[in-house]
Short mmCIF file of C-alpha atoms and ligand atoms in Angstrom, two decimals:
data_model
loop_
_atom_site.label_atom_id
_atom_site.label_comp_id
_atom_site.label_asym_id
_atom_site.label_seq_id
_atom_site.Cartn_x
_atom_site.Cartn_y
_atom_site.Cartn_z
CA MET T 1363 117.60 24.63 107.54
CA ALA T 1364 119.55 27.74 105.87
CA GLU T 1365 121.59 29.45 108.65
CA ARG T 1366 119.57 32.85 108.99
CA THR T 1367 121.28 36.36 108.56
CA PRO T 1368 119.87 39.74 109.98
CA ILE T 1369 118.29 40.07 106.38
CA LEU T 1370 115.36 39.04 105.00
CA PRO T 1371 116.62 35.87 102.41
CA LEU T 1372 114.70 37.62 99.64
CA TYR T 1373 117.00 37.58 96.68
CA PRO T 1374 118.70 34.32 95.29
CA ASN T 1375 122.15 33.79 96.99
CA ARG T 1376 125.22 34.13 94.75
CA GLY T 1377 127.67 32.83 97.88
CA LEU T 1378 129.99 35.96 96.93
CA SER T 1379 130.87 38.75 99.15
CA LEU T 1380 132.06 41.87 97.38
CA VAL T 1381 133.52 44.88 99.72
CA GLY T 1382 135.10 47.07 96.78
CA GLY T 1383 135.25 47.85 93.34
CA GLU T 1384 136.80 49.92 91.08
CA GLY T 1385 135.83 50.38 87.42
CA ALA T 1386 134.85 47.24 85.30
CA TYR T 1387 135.79 44.87 88.27
CA LEU T 1388 134.43 43.90 91.81
CA ILE T 1389 136.67 42.84 94.94
CA ALA T 1390 135.88 39.86 96.93
CA ARG T 1391 136.33 39.65 100.70
CA ASP T 1392 139.87 38.08 99.92
CA GLY T 1393 140.51 40.09 97.16
CA SER T 1394 140.27 38.57 94.40
CA ARG T 1395 138.88 40.70 91.53
CA TYR T 1396 135.97 39.72 89.35
CA LEU T 1397 134.99 41.37 86.00
CA ASP T 1398 131.60 43.05 86.71
CA LEU T 1399 129.83 42.00 83.01
CA MET T 1400 126.34 42.78 85.06
CA SER T 1401 126.75 46.40 86.87
CA ASN T 1402 124.40 45.52 89.50
CA TYR T 1403 121.41 45.08 86.97
CA GLY T 1404 122.29 48.03 85.04
CA ALA T 1405 123.11 50.65 88.35
CA SER T 1406 126.52 51.01 87.84
CA LEU T 1407 126.07 52.18 84.96
CA LEU T 1408 129.95 53.66 84.89
CA GLY T 1409 131.29 50.86 86.88
CA GLN T 1410 132.62 51.68 90.33
CA ALA T 1411 134.73 54.63 91.82
CA HIS T 1412 134.34 56.31 88.14
CA PRO T 1413 136.67 59.25 89.39
CA ALA T 1414 133.73 62.51 87.94
CA VAL T 1415 131.07 60.75 89.51
CA THR T 1416 132.80 60.23 92.61
CA ALA T 1417 134.16 63.61 92.64
CA ALA T 1418 130.96 65.16 91.97
CA LEU T 1419 129.24 62.61 94.86
CA ARG T 1420 131.91 63.70 97.77
CA GLY T 1421 131.33 67.28 96.82
CA GLN T 1422 127.60 66.97 97.74
CA LEU T 1423 128.39 64.73 100.59
CA GLY T 1424 130.10 67.73 102.11
CA GLY T 1425 126.77 70.21 101.25
CA LEU T 1426 123.55 69.44 101.06
CA VAL T 1427 122.52 65.82 100.79
CA THR T 1428 118.77 65.72 100.94
CA LEU T 1429 116.09 68.84 100.46
CA HIS T 1430 112.59 68.05 100.18
CA GLY T 1431 111.13 69.03 96.91
CA SER T 1432 108.81 72.07 98.71
CA PHE T 1433 112.04 73.99 98.29
CA GLY T 1434 113.90 75.23 95.41
CA ASN T 1435 117.63 73.48 94.79
CA ASP T 1436 119.94 75.22 91.65
CA LEU T 1437 121.35 71.39 91.66
CA ARG T 1438 118.03 69.70 91.45
CA LEU T 1439 116.77 72.29 88.15
CA ARG T 1440 120.30 72.00 86.36
CA ALA T 1441 119.83 68.18 86.44
CA SER T 1442 116.33 68.35 85.70
CA MET T 1443 117.28 70.59 82.81
CA ALA T 1444 120.41 68.68 81.72
CA LEU T 1445 118.40 65.89 81.58
CA LEU T 1446 115.14 66.83 79.58
CA ARG T 1447 118.08 68.32 76.55
CA ARG T 1448 118.60 64.20 76.45
CA LEU T 1449 115.32 63.38 75.98
CA PRO T 1450 112.67 63.13 73.18
CA LEU T 1451 109.95 64.63 75.07
CA PRO T 1452 110.28 68.52 74.03
CA SER T 1453 108.48 70.29 76.95
CA ALA T 1454 108.56 67.67 79.64
CA GLU T 1455 108.64 67.75 83.06
CA LEU T 1456 109.94 65.42 85.85
CA CYS T 1457 109.09 63.39 88.84
CA TRP T 1458 112.35 62.96 90.45
CA LEU T 1459 111.88 59.36 92.82
CA ASN T 1460 114.67 57.42 93.99
CA SER T 1461 113.96 53.85 92.20
CA GLY T 1462 112.52 52.40 88.65
CA THR T 1463 109.45 50.93 90.15
CA GLU T 1464 108.27 54.30 92.02
CA ALA T 1465 108.85 56.34 88.90
CA ILE T 1466 106.37 53.55 87.27
CA GLU T 1467 104.26 53.94 89.97
CA ALA T 1468 104.11 57.78 89.19
CA ALA T 1469 103.49 57.23 85.42
CA LEU T 1470 100.58 54.93 86.21
CA LYS T 1471 98.87 57.62 88.62
CA PHE T 1472 99.93 60.36 86.03
CA ALA T 1473 98.00 58.28 83.03
CA ILE T 1474 94.84 57.65 85.77
CA GLN T 1475 95.04 61.47 86.15
CA ALA T 1476 95.44 62.75 83.13
CA SER T 1477 93.27 60.23 81.16
CA GLY T 1478 90.53 59.79 83.47
CA ARG T 1479 90.57 56.03 83.04
CA ARG T 1480 91.55 53.02 84.88
CA ARG T 1481 92.97 50.08 83.08
CA PHE T 1482 96.05 49.76 81.28
CA ILE T 1483 97.96 47.17 79.01
CA ALA T 1484 101.22 45.46 79.44
CA CYS T 1485 103.48 43.11 77.41
CA THR T 1486 103.70 39.20 78.27
CA GLY T 1487 107.29 38.78 79.77
CA GLY T 1488 107.14 42.54 80.70
CA TYR T 1489 108.98 43.54 83.71
CA HIS T 1490 108.02 47.22 85.56
CA GLY T 1491 109.11 46.34 89.32
CA LYS T 1492 107.54 45.18 92.55
CA THR T 1493 105.28 47.77 94.39
CA LEU T 1494 101.84 47.01 93.92
CA GLY T 1495 100.99 49.05 91.28
CA ALA T 1496 104.28 48.40 88.48
CA LEU T 1497 103.46 44.76 89.74
CA ALA T 1498 99.91 45.30 88.18
CA VAL T 1499 101.88 45.80 84.66
CA THR T 1500 104.65 43.51 85.64
CA HIS T 1501 103.77 39.96 83.77
CA ALA T 1502 105.46 36.97 85.60
CA GLY T 1503 102.83 35.08 87.48
CA LYS T 1504 105.01 34.08 90.55
CA TYR T 1505 105.52 37.36 91.52
CA ARG T 1506 102.03 38.63 90.89
CA ALA T 1507 99.86 35.51 92.64
CA LEU T 1508 99.65 36.40 96.03
CA PHE T 1509 98.44 39.66 95.28
CA ASP T 1510 95.37 38.93 92.69
CA GLY T 1511 92.69 40.67 93.56
CA LEU T 1512 94.97 43.87 94.67
CA LEU T 1513 96.31 45.20 91.57
CA LEU T 1514 94.92 48.13 88.91
CA PRO T 1515 93.50 45.83 86.07
CA VAL T 1516 95.89 45.14 83.35
CA ASP T 1517 95.59 43.55 80.19
CA HIS T 1518 99.04 41.46 78.71
CA VAL T 1519 98.84 41.01 75.16
CA PRO T 1520 102.08 39.59 73.41
CA PHE T 1521 105.22 41.54 73.50
CA GLY T 1522 106.58 42.86 69.53
CA VAL T 1523 103.19 42.30 68.69
CA ALA T 1524 101.29 46.05 67.91
CA ALA T 1525 98.21 44.59 66.31
CA SER T 1526 97.31 43.03 69.82
CA VAL T 1527 97.70 45.94 71.56
CA GLU T 1528 95.04 47.74 69.60
CA ALA T 1529 92.96 44.79 69.67
CA ALA T 1530 93.06 45.11 73.33
CA ILE T 1531 92.39 48.52 73.99
CA THR T 1532 88.87 49.68 75.28
CA THR T 1533 86.88 52.72 76.34
CA GLU T 1534 88.58 51.99 80.05
CA THR T 1535 92.37 52.01 78.64
CA ALA T 1536 94.28 54.95 80.69
CA ALA T 1537 97.49 53.50 78.81
CA VAL T 1538 99.67 51.00 77.46
CA ILE T 1539 103.26 50.70 78.90
CA VAL T 1540 106.11 48.94 77.00
CA GLU T 1541 109.62 48.08 77.21
CA PRO T 1542 111.87 49.01 74.27
CA ILE T 1543 113.46 45.83 74.78
CA GLN T 1544 112.28 43.11 77.51
CA GLY T 1545 115.33 42.85 80.12
CA GLU T 1546 114.07 40.35 82.71
CA GLY T 1547 112.07 38.87 80.20
CA GLY T 1548 114.54 37.79 78.51
CA VAL T 1549 116.40 40.48 76.87
CA GLN T 1550 113.48 40.60 73.51
CA VAL T 1551 114.44 42.59 71.22
CA PRO T 1552 110.50 43.69 69.49
CA PRO T 1553 110.48 43.74 65.58
CA ASP T 1554 111.82 46.83 63.51
CA GLY T 1555 109.07 49.74 64.06
CA TYR T 1556 107.24 48.37 67.32
CA LEU T 1557 107.53 51.67 69.47
CA GLY T 1558 106.44 53.36 66.30
CA GLU T 1559 103.83 51.61 65.66
CA LEU T 1560 102.55 51.52 69.28
CA ARG T 1561 103.22 55.31 69.37
CA GLU T 1562 100.59 55.58 65.88
CA ILE T 1563 97.62 53.34 67.79
CA CYS T 1564 98.23 55.44 70.82
CA THR T 1565 97.65 58.71 69.39
CA ALA T 1566 94.74 57.37 67.27
CA ARG T 1567 92.87 55.40 69.75
CA ASP T 1568 93.60 58.40 72.12
CA VAL T 1569 95.29 55.82 74.47
CA LEU T 1570 98.76 57.32 76.74
CA LEU T 1571 102.47 55.74 75.93
CA ILE T 1572 104.53 54.99 78.71
CA VAL T 1573 107.43 53.84 77.77
CA ASP T 1574 109.89 52.15 80.01
CA GLU T 1575 113.83 52.58 79.80
CA ILE T 1576 114.66 51.94 83.35
CA GLN T 1577 117.15 49.13 82.11
CA THR T 1578 117.72 50.19 78.49
CA GLY T 1579 118.12 54.08 78.78
CA CYS T 1580 120.78 56.19 79.77
CA GLY T 1581 123.06 55.35 77.11
CA ARG T 1582 122.69 51.14 77.71
CA THR T 1583 122.07 50.23 74.07
CA GLY T 1584 124.20 52.90 72.13
CA THR T 1585 121.57 55.75 72.03
CA PHE T 1586 120.47 57.81 75.49
CA THR T 1587 117.03 56.37 75.15
CA VAL T 1588 115.83 53.60 72.75
CA SER T 1589 112.49 56.50 71.88
CA GLU T 1590 115.09 58.64 70.65
CA ARG T 1591 116.85 55.85 67.97
CA GLU T 1592 112.80 54.95 67.26
CA GLY T 1593 111.75 58.54 66.79
CA ILE T 1594 109.14 58.56 68.91
CA GLU T 1595 107.63 60.94 71.70
CA PRO T 1596 106.15 58.86 74.26
CA ASP T 1597 103.52 60.52 76.70
CA ILE T 1598 105.69 59.49 79.53
CA LEU T 1599 109.36 57.92 79.72
CA CYS T 1600 110.41 56.16 82.72
CA LEU T 1601 113.96 56.13 83.86
CA GLY T 1602 116.37 54.68 86.69
CA LYS T 1603 119.23 52.20 87.60
CA GLY T 1604 121.98 53.84 86.52
CA LEU T 1605 121.49 57.46 85.64
CA ALA T 1606 122.93 58.99 89.52
CA GLY T 1607 126.04 57.14 88.92
CA GLY T 1608 124.94 54.46 91.44
CA VAL T 1609 123.26 56.09 93.96
CA PRO T 1610 119.32 55.70 94.18
CA ILE T 1611 117.48 57.19 91.28
CA GLY T 1612 114.00 56.76 89.36
CA VAL T 1613 112.32 59.64 87.52
CA ALA T 1614 109.44 60.31 85.26
CA ALA T 1615 109.27 62.57 82.18
CA VAL T 1616 105.81 63.64 81.61
CA GLY T 1617 104.91 65.20 78.33
CA ALA T 1618 103.46 68.75 78.38
CA THR T 1619 99.58 67.24 77.89
CA VAL T 1620 99.90 65.03 80.83
CA ALA T 1621 102.02 67.50 83.17
CA GLU T 1622 98.98 69.73 82.83
CA ARG T 1623 96.53 67.31 84.04
CA VAL T 1624 98.78 66.22 87.20
CA THR T 1625 97.26 67.88 90.34
CA ARG T 1626 99.95 69.29 93.31
CA GLY T 1627 100.39 66.26 96.05
CA ILE T 1628 99.34 63.61 93.47
CA HIS T 1629 102.79 62.21 93.88
CA THR T 1630 105.51 62.98 95.96
CA SER T 1631 108.54 61.43 98.07
CA THR T 1632 110.79 63.05 100.73
CA PHE T 1633 113.82 62.11 98.86
CA GLY T 1634 112.56 62.64 95.31
CA GLY T 1635 115.66 65.19 93.08
CA ASN T 1636 117.99 65.30 96.03
CA PRO T 1637 120.94 67.20 95.80
CA LEU T 1638 122.92 64.30 96.09
CA ALA T 1639 121.42 62.29 93.49
CA ALA T 1640 121.35 65.55 91.59
CA ALA T 1641 124.67 65.91 91.60
CA GLY T 1642 125.11 62.23 90.30
CA VAL T 1643 123.08 62.60 87.49
CA LEU T 1644 124.85 66.10 86.03
CA ALA T 1645 127.93 63.89 86.49
CA THR T 1646 126.69 61.01 84.73
CA LEU T 1647 125.48 62.44 81.47
CA SER T 1648 128.79 64.84 81.45
CA ILE T 1649 130.33 61.59 80.86
CA LEU T 1650 127.55 60.13 78.52
CA THR T 1651 128.85 61.90 75.35
CA PRO T 1652 127.55 61.31 71.66
CA GLU T 1653 131.03 59.90 71.10
CA LEU T 1654 131.09 57.10 74.74
CA LEU T 1655 127.35 56.09 72.98
CA ALA T 1656 128.80 55.61 70.04
CA ARG T 1657 131.79 53.50 71.54
CA VAL T 1658 128.63 51.42 73.19
CA GLU T 1659 126.82 50.74 70.07
CA ARG T 1660 130.06 49.62 68.10
CA LEU T 1661 131.89 47.70 71.22
CA GLY T 1662 128.20 46.38 71.78
CA ALA T 1663 128.12 45.13 67.88
CA GLU T 1664 131.19 43.68 68.04
CA TRP T 1665 130.85 41.62 70.82
CA ARG T 1666 127.58 40.20 70.16
CA GLU T 1667 129.09 38.83 66.92
CA SER T 1668 132.28 37.22 69.18
CA LEU T 1669 129.27 35.59 71.29
CA THR T 1670 127.65 34.24 69.17
CA ALA T 1671 130.68 32.77 66.98
CA LEU T 1672 130.49 30.09 70.26
CA GLY T 1673 127.49 28.54 68.71
CA VAL T 1674 125.05 29.98 70.59
CA GLU T 1675 121.76 32.60 69.89
CA VAL T 1676 122.72 36.07 71.20
CA ARG T 1677 119.77 38.90 71.54
CA GLY T 1678 120.20 42.58 72.34
CA ARG T 1679 121.67 46.14 71.41
CA GLY T 1680 124.79 48.01 72.53
CA LEU T 1681 125.46 46.62 76.13
CA MET T 1682 122.65 44.82 76.88
CA VAL T 1683 123.07 41.66 76.12
CA GLY T 1684 121.44 38.33 76.40
CA VAL T 1685 122.49 34.43 75.67
CA VAL T 1686 119.99 31.88 75.02
CA LEU T 1687 120.88 28.85 77.38
CA PRO T 1688 117.33 27.10 77.86
CA GLY T 1689 118.13 24.53 80.94
CA ARG T 1690 121.76 25.73 81.31
CA GLN T 1691 121.11 28.96 82.99
CA ASP T 1692 121.75 28.47 86.63
CA GLN T 1693 124.68 26.04 85.82
CA LEU T 1694 126.28 28.52 83.58
CA LEU T 1695 125.90 31.52 86.08
CA LYS T 1696 128.22 29.54 88.39
CA GLU T 1697 130.40 28.31 85.77
CA LEU T 1698 130.91 31.93 84.84
CA GLN T 1699 131.39 33.27 88.43
CA LEU T 1700 134.22 30.06 89.11
CA GLU T 1701 135.86 31.93 86.41
CA ARG T 1702 135.70 35.41 87.93
CA VAL T 1703 132.65 36.34 85.69
CA LEU T 1704 129.84 38.31 86.76
CA ALA T 1705 126.52 38.10 84.89
CA ILE T 1706 123.06 37.72 85.59
CA PRO T 1707 119.76 35.85 85.02
CA ALA T 1708 116.97 36.83 82.07
CA GLY T 1709 113.95 34.88 82.92
CA GLU T 1710 114.67 30.91 83.21
CA ASP T 1711 116.93 30.55 80.19
CA VAL T 1712 118.50 33.29 79.29
CA ILE T 1713 121.92 34.91 81.02
CA ARG T 1714 122.31 38.53 80.68
CA PHE T 1715 125.11 41.01 80.35
CA LEU T 1716 124.96 44.37 81.17
CA PRO T 1717 128.63 45.70 81.17
CA PRO T 1718 129.59 49.01 82.58
CA LEU T 1719 129.60 51.16 79.76
CA ILE T 1720 133.42 52.02 80.37
CA VAL T 1721 134.37 48.34 80.13
CA GLY T 1722 137.21 47.39 77.65
CA GLU T 1723 137.22 45.22 74.64
CA ALA T 1724 140.08 43.20 76.45
CA GLU T 1725 137.42 42.41 79.18
CA LEU T 1726 134.49 41.92 77.09
CA GLU T 1727 136.86 39.44 75.31
CA ARG T 1728 137.82 38.08 78.48
CA GLY T 1729 134.25 37.50 78.82
CA THR T 1730 133.21 35.43 76.02
CA GLU T 1731 136.25 33.37 76.80
CA ALA T 1732 134.81 32.43 80.16
CA LEU T 1733 131.89 31.65 78.31
CA ARG T 1734 133.48 29.62 75.98
CA ALA T 1735 135.08 27.66 78.63
CA SER T 1736 132.32 27.12 80.86
CA LEU T 1737 130.34 25.94 77.46
CA ARG T 1738 133.31 23.30 77.29
CA LYS T 1739 132.75 22.07 80.70
CA ARG T 1740 128.85 21.44 80.10
CA GLU T 1741 129.36 19.71 76.47
C1 PLP C 1851 112.14 47.41 82.96
C2 PLP C 1851 112.17 47.66 84.08
N1 PLP C 1851 111.61 48.66 84.94
C3 PLP C 1851 111.43 48.80 85.93
C4 PLP C 1851 112.49 47.87 87.40
C5 PLP C 1851 112.27 48.27 88.48
O1 PLP C 1851 113.41 49.23 89.24
P1 PLP C 1851 113.85 49.23 90.70
O2 PLP C 1851 114.44 47.44 91.00
O3 PLP C 1851 114.72 50.14 90.18
O4 PLP C 1851 112.89 49.32 91.43
C6 PLP C 1851 113.18 47.28 86.36
C7 PLP C 1851 114.36 46.79 87.37
O5 PLP C 1851 115.22 46.41 87.18
C8 PLP C 1851 113.37 47.22 85.13
O6 PLP C 1851 114.26 46.15 84.23
#
């Protein structure tokens, strides 16, 4: 029997203890440095110990760390206005939470309240979190089976096929929820124009569109959101991961037509919008300049090209990258770790790279070389 620790073993065990970090490196107990090409599933968006983020969080730690949403707070207001300026939802209002799955919970509840309907359409391969609401729209049976009968009614339709969404809409449908690029589902990029088509269908059929940009957002793909790149205005847009510089965060941005039907108290959270997270949001947004986002786009395109030259299928946009390696994912992740390069899985067959957006060209090149070496060992 595996040795138990005081922590419930819910996660795969990577066999590596990390104690520190600096930029795009994580530091193990023995002092060895690992190149971080996964940024904690996207949460360490700007790497470890970014000076401006650290200064902002440190400064806030000396003052108000948390403050209930029933009290006003200038910092929370400033963070909200700064975020809204970056979103393609004119006159949206924000529901601040503490994780991605919570943002999805809120989005689903608001959609039910605003539409008066209770059924959702989500995509096969989709991932939206594991709390019971979010789990209903998440697709993988291995997470859902135990809770069959307890979940919201959801129709899962093939990702990337707008016509399948149109066909699934009924008079009971409250909303369609979609990731612009599927992360967990294997870094799946849909056909051009997919989000736009979904927007048109949802508008024509009077169904809400929830866009889950928890993984694709905050500049990960080279624009602040993919919705902005695609020129669409979701009814609700969810963000999370690295938005607050690595401290827990989730937010649902709610468009005006939904917001005006949401009633006080229908969703709240003690820690939602806490000043520590707000300070992290303000610092993060100030670092995500148009120049940095353009760099993400360029670096990502160049890197995907150099990975493709290894003779593997590469998918993604910006610095959200998947390398398709059927049957070899697990072993190659281990090989990369032996080369002191950290990546994560996506689905069963894909290695996912989510480097911090501050990563350097030389570091990405080292990632390519580590993958080359790992692939050779397996030949
Ligand atoms: C697209 C997407 N939605 C929702 C979530 C859930 O976020 P969290 O793990 O912060 O609850 C994730 C997490 O990976 C995600 O990638």
